[in-house]
PDB file of C-alpha atoms in Angstrom:
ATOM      1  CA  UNK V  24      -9.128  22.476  -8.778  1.00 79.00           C
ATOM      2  CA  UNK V  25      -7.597  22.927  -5.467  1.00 83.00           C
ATOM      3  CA  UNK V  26     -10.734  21.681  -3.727  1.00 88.00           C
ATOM      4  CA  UNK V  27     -10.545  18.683  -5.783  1.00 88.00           C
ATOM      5  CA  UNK V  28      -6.819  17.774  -4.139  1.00 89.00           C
ATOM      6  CA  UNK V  29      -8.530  18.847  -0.753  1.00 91.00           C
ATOM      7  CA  UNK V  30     -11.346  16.013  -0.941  1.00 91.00           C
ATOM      8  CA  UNK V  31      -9.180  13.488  -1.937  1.00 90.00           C
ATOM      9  CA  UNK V  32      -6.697  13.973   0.571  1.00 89.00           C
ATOM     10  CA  UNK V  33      -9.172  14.075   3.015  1.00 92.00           C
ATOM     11  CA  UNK V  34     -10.871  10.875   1.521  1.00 92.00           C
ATOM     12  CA  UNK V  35      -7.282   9.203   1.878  1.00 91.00           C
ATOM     13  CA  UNK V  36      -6.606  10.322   5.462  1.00 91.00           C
ATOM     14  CA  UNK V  37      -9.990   8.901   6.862  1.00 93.00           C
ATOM     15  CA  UNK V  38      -9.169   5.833   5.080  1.00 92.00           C
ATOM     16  CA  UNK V  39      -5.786   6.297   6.974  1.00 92.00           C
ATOM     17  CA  UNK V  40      -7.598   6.217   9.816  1.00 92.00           C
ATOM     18  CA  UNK V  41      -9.514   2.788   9.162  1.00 90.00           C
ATOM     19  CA  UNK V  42      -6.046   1.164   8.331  1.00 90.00           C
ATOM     20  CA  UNK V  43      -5.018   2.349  11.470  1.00 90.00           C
ATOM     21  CA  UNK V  44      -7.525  -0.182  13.336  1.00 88.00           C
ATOM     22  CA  UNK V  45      -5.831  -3.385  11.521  1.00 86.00           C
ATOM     23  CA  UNK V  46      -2.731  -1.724  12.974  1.00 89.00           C
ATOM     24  CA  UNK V  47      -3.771  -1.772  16.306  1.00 90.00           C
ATOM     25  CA  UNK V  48      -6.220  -4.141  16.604  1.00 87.00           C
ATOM     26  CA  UNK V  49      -4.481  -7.340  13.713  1.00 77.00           C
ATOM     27  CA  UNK V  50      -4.213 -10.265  15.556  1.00 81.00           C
ATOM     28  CA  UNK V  51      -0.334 -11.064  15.090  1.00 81.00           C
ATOM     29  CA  UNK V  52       2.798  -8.966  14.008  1.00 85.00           C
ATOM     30  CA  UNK V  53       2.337  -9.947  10.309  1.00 86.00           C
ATOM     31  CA  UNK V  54      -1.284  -7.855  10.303  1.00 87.00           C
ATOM     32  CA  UNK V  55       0.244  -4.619  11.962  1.00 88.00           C
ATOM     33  CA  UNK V  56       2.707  -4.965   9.013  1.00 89.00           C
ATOM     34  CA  UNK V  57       0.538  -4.792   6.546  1.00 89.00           C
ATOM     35  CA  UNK V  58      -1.679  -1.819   7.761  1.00 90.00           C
ATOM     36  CA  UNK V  59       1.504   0.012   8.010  1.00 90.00           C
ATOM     37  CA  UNK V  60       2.788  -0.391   4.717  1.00 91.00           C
ATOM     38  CA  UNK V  61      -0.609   0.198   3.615  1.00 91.00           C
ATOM     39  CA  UNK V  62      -0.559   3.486   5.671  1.00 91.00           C
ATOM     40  CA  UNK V  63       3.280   3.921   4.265  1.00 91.00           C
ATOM     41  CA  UNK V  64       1.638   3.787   0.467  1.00 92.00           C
ATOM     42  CA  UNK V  65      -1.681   6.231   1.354  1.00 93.00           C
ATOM     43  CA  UNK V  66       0.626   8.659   3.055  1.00 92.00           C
ATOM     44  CA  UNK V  67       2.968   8.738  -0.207  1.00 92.00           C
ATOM     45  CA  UNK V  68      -0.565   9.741  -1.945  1.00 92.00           C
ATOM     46  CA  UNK V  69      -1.573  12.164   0.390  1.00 93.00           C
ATOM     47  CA  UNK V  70       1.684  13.775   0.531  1.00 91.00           C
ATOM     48  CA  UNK V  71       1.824  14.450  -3.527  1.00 91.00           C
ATOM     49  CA  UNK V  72      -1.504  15.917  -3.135  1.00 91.00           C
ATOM     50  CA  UNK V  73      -0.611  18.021  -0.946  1.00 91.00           C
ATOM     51  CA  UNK V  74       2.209  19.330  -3.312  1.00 90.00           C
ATOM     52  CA  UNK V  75      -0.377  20.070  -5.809  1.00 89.00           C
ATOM     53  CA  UNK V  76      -2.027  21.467  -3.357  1.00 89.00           C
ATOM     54  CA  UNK V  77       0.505  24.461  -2.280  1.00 88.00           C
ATOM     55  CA  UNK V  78       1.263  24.648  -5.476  1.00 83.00           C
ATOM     56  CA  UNK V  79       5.493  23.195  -4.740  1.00 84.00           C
ATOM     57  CA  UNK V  80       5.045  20.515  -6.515  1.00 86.00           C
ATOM     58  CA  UNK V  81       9.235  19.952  -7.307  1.00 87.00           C
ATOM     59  CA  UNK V  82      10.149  19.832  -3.306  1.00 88.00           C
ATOM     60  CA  UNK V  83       6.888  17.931  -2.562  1.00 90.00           C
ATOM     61  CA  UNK V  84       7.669  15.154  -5.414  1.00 91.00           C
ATOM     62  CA  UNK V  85      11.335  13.995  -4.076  1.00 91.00           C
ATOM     63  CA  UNK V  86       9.612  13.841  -0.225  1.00 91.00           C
ATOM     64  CA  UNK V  87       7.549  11.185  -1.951  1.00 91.00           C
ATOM     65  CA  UNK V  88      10.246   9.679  -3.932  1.00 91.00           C
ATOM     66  CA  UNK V  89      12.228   9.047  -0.286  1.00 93.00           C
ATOM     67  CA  UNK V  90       9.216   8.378   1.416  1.00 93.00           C
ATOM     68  CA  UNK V  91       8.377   5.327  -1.327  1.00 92.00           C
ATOM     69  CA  UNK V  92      12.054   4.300  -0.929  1.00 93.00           C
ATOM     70  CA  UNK V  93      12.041   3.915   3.025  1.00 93.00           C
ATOM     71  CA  UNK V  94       8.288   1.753   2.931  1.00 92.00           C
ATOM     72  CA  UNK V  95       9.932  -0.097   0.424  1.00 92.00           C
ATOM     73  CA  UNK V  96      12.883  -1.080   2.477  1.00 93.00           C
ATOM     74  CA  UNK V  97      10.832  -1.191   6.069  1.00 92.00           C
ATOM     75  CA  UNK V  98       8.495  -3.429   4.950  1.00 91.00           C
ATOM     76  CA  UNK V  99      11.150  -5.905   3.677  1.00 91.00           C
ATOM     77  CA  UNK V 100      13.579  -5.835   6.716  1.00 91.00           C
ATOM     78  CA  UNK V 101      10.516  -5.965   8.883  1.00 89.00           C
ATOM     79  CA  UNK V 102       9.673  -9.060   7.235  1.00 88.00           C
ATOM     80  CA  UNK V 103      12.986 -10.223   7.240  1.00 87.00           C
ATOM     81  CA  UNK V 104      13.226 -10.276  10.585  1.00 87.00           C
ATOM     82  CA  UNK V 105       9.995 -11.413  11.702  1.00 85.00           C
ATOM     83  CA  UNK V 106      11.179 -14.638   9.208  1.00 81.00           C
ATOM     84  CA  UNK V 107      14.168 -14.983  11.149  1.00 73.00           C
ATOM     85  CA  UNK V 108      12.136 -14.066  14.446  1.00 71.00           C
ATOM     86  CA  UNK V 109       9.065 -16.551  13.709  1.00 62.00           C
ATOM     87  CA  UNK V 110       6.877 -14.008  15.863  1.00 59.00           C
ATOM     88  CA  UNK V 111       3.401 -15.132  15.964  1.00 56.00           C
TER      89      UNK V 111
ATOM     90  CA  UNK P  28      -7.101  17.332 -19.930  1.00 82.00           C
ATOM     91  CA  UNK P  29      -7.685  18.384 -16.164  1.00 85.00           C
ATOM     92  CA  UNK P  30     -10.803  16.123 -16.677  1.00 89.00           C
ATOM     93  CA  UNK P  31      -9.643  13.336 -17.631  1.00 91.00           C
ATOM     94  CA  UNK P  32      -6.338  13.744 -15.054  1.00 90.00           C
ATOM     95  CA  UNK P  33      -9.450  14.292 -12.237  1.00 90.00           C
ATOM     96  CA  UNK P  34     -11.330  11.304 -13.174  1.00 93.00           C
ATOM     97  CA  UNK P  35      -7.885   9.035 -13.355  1.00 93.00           C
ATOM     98  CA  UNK P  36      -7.341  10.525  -9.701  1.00 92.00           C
ATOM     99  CA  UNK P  37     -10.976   9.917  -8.622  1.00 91.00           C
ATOM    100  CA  UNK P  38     -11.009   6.293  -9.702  1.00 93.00           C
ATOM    101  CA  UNK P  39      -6.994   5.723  -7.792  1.00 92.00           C
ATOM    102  CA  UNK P  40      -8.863   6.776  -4.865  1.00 92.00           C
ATOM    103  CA  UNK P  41     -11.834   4.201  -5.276  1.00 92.00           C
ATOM    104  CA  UNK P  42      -9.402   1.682  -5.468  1.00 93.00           C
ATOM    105  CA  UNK P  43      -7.757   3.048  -2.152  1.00 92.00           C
ATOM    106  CA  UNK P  44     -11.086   2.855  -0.895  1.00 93.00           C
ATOM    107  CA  UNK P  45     -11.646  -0.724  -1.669  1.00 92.00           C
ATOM    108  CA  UNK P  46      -8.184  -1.965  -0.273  1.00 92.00           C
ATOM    109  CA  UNK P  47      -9.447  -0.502   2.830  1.00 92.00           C
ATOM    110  CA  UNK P  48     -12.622  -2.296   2.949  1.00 90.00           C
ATOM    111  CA  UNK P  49     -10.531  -5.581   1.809  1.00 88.00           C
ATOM    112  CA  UNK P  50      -7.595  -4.595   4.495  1.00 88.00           C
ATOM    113  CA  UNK P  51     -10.616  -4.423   7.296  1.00 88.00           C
ATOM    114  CA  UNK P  52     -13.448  -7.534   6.277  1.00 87.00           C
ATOM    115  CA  UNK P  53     -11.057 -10.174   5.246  1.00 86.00           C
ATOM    116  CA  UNK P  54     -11.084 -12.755   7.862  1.00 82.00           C
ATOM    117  CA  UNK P  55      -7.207 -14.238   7.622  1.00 82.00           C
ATOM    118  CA  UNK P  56      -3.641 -12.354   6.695  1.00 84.00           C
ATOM    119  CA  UNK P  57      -3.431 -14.242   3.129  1.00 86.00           C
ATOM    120  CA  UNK P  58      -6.697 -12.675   2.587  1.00 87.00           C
ATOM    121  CA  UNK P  59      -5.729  -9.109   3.206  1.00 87.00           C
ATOM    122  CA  UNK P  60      -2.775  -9.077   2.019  1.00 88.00           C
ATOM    123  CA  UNK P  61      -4.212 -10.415  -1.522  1.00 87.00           C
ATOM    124  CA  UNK P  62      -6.942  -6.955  -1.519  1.00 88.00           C
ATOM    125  CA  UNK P  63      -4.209  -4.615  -0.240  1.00 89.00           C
ATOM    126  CA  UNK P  64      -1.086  -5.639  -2.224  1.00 89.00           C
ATOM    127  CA  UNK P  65      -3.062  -5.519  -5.503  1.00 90.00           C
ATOM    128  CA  UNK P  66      -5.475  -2.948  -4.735  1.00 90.00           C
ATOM    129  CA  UNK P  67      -2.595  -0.130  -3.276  1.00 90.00           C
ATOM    130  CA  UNK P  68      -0.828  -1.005  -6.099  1.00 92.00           C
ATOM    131  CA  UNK P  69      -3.329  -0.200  -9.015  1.00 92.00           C
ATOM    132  CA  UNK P  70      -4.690   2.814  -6.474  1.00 92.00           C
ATOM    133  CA  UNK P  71      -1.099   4.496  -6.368  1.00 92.00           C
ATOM    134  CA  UNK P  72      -0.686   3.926 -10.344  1.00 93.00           C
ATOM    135  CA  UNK P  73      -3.839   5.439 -11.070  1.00 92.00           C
ATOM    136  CA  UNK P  74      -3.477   8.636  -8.591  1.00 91.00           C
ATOM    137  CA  UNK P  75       0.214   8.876  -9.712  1.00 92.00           C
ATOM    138  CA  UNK P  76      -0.470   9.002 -13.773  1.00 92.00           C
ATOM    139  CA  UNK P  77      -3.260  11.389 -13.075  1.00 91.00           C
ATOM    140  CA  UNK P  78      -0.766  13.567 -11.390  1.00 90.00           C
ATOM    141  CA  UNK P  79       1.514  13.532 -14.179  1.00 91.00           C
ATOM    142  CA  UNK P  80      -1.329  14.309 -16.232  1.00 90.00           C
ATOM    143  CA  UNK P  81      -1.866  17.070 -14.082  1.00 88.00           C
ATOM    144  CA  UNK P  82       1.647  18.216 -14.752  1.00 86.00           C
ATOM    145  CA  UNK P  83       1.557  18.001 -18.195  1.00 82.00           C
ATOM    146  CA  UNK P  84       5.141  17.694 -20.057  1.00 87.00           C
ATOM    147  CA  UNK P  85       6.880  19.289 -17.373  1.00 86.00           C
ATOM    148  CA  UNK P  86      10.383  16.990 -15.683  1.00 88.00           C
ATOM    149  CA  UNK P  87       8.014  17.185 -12.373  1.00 88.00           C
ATOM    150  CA  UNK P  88       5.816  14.792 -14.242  1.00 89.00           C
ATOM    151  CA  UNK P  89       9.013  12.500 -15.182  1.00 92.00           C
ATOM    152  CA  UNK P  90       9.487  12.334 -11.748  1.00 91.00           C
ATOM    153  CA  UNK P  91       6.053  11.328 -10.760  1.00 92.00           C
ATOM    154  CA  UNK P  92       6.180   8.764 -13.877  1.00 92.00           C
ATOM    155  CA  UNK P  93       9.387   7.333 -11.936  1.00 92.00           C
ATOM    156  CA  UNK P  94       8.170   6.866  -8.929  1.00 91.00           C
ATOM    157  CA  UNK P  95       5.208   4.669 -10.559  1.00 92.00           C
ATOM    158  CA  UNK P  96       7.622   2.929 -12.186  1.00 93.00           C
ATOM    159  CA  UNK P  97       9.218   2.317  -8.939  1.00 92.00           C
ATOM    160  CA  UNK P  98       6.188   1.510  -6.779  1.00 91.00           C
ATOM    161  CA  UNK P  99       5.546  -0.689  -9.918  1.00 92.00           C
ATOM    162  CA  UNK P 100       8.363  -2.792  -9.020  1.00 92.00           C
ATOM    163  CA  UNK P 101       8.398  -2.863  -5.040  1.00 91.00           C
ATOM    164  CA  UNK P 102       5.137  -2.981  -3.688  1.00 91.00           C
ATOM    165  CA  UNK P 103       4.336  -6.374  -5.463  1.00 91.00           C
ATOM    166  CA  UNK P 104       8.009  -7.407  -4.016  1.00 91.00           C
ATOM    167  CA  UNK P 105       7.617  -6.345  -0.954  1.00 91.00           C
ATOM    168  CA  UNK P 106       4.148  -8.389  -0.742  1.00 90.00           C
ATOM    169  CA  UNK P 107       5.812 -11.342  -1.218  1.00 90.00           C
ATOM    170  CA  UNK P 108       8.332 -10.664   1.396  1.00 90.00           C
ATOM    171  CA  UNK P 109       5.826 -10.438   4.112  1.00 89.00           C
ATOM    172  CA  UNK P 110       3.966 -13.604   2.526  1.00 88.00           C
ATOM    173  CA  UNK P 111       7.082 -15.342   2.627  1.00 87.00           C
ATOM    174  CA  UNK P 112       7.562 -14.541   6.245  1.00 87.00           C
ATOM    175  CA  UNK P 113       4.117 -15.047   7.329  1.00 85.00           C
ATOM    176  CA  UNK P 114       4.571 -18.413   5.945  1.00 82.00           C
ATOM    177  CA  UNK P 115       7.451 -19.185   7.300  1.00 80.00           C
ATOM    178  CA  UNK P 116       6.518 -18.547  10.484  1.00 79.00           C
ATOM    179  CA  UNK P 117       3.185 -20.708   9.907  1.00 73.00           C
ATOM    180  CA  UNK P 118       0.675 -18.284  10.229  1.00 73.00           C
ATOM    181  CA  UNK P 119      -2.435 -20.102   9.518  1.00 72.00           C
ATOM    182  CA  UNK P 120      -4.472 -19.593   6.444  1.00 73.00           C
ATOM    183  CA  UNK P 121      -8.236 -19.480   7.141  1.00 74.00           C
ATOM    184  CA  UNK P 122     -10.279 -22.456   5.891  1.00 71.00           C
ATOM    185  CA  UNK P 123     -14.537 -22.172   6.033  1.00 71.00           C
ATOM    186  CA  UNK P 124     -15.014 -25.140   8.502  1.00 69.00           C
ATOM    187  CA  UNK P 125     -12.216 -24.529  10.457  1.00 64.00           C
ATOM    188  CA  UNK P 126     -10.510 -27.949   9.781  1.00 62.00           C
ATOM    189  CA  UNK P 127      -6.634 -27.454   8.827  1.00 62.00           C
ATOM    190  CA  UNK P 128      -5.621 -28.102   5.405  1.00 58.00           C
ATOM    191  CA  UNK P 129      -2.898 -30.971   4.908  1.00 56.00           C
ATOM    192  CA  UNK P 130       0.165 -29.433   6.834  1.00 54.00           C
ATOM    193  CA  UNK P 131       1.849 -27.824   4.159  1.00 51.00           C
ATOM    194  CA  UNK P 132       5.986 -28.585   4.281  1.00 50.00           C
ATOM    195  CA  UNK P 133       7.613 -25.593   5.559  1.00 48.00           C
ATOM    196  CA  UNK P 134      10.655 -24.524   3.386  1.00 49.00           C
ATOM    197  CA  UNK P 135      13.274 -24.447   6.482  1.00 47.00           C
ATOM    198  CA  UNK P 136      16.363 -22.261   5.276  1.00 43.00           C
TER     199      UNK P 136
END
């Protein structure tokens, strides 16, 4: 069971890792926003997992909760601003 | 039960796996944000309920069920905030021959 929430983690984090190259690599602001709330959404994943994992799972679940909040509100006031901003 | 909560979990991750391939191959921002607003969404639902599966009938599981409620509601929202900006700021969509489509009348706040 445990190795089960190991090898999905791990799955997630290389897939991290791909998302990482849009984030570096995207052409304009607006593609380095979305690999990081794509990141932001993985990591939430990863993170519960890893509360199964150790077994916490209470503390691990309300990291999550406030980590689901904050890519929530990052990813709109980035793209607020970037409106207001008209970065290419 | 911890079968069916593993196989839930398995497929969330597929669909993790194919918002990454969309994220990477698609060749224009409306294009990847189309695979990776739908297919994070569905991928987070899936691991999530699997989890509270997991959990069984426990208030850790409420919790879990919450936050799927709540990623239920933002991450489409939040999609269309960065759409709405990208369009805004006339990012270009991608078009096969390269020609531009009609110039589409920017909604100017």
């Amino acid at each position: 069971m445990a190795d089960f929430f190991l090898i999905n983690s791990l799955i997630l984090s290389i897939l991290v890792l791909l998302c990482l190259y849009r984030v570096v690599y995207g052409p304009g602001v607006f593609n380095r926003l979305v690999g990081a709330s794509v990141i932001g959404t993985k990591t939430l994943i990863i993170l519960l997992l890893i509360g199964f994992l150790y077994g916490r799972v209470e503390m691990f679940i309300d990291i999550s909760l406030v980590y689901a909040l904050l890519n929530f509100i990052v990813t709109i006031s980035a793209a607020k601003y970037f409106q207001r901003r008209g970065a290419m | 039960m911890t079968i069916l909560a593993m196989v839930v979990i398995s497929i969330g991750t597929f669909f993790f796996f194919t918002s990454t391939i969309g994220l990477l191959r698609f060749p224009d921002f409306y294009s990847r944000m189309h695979a990776t607003g739908k297919g994070e969404t569905l991928g987070v639902l899936l691991s999530l309920f699997g989890l509270a599966l997991l959990s069984g009938w426990s208030f850790a599981s409420l919790k879990i069920l919450f936050i799927a409620a709540f990623i239920f509601i933002t991450s489409p929202t939040a999609t269309h905030a960065l759409l709405r900006a990208a369009f805004d700021s006339k990012v270009k969509p991608w078009t096969k021959d390269g020609k531009m489509i009609r110039e589409a009348e920017v909604r100017r706040k």
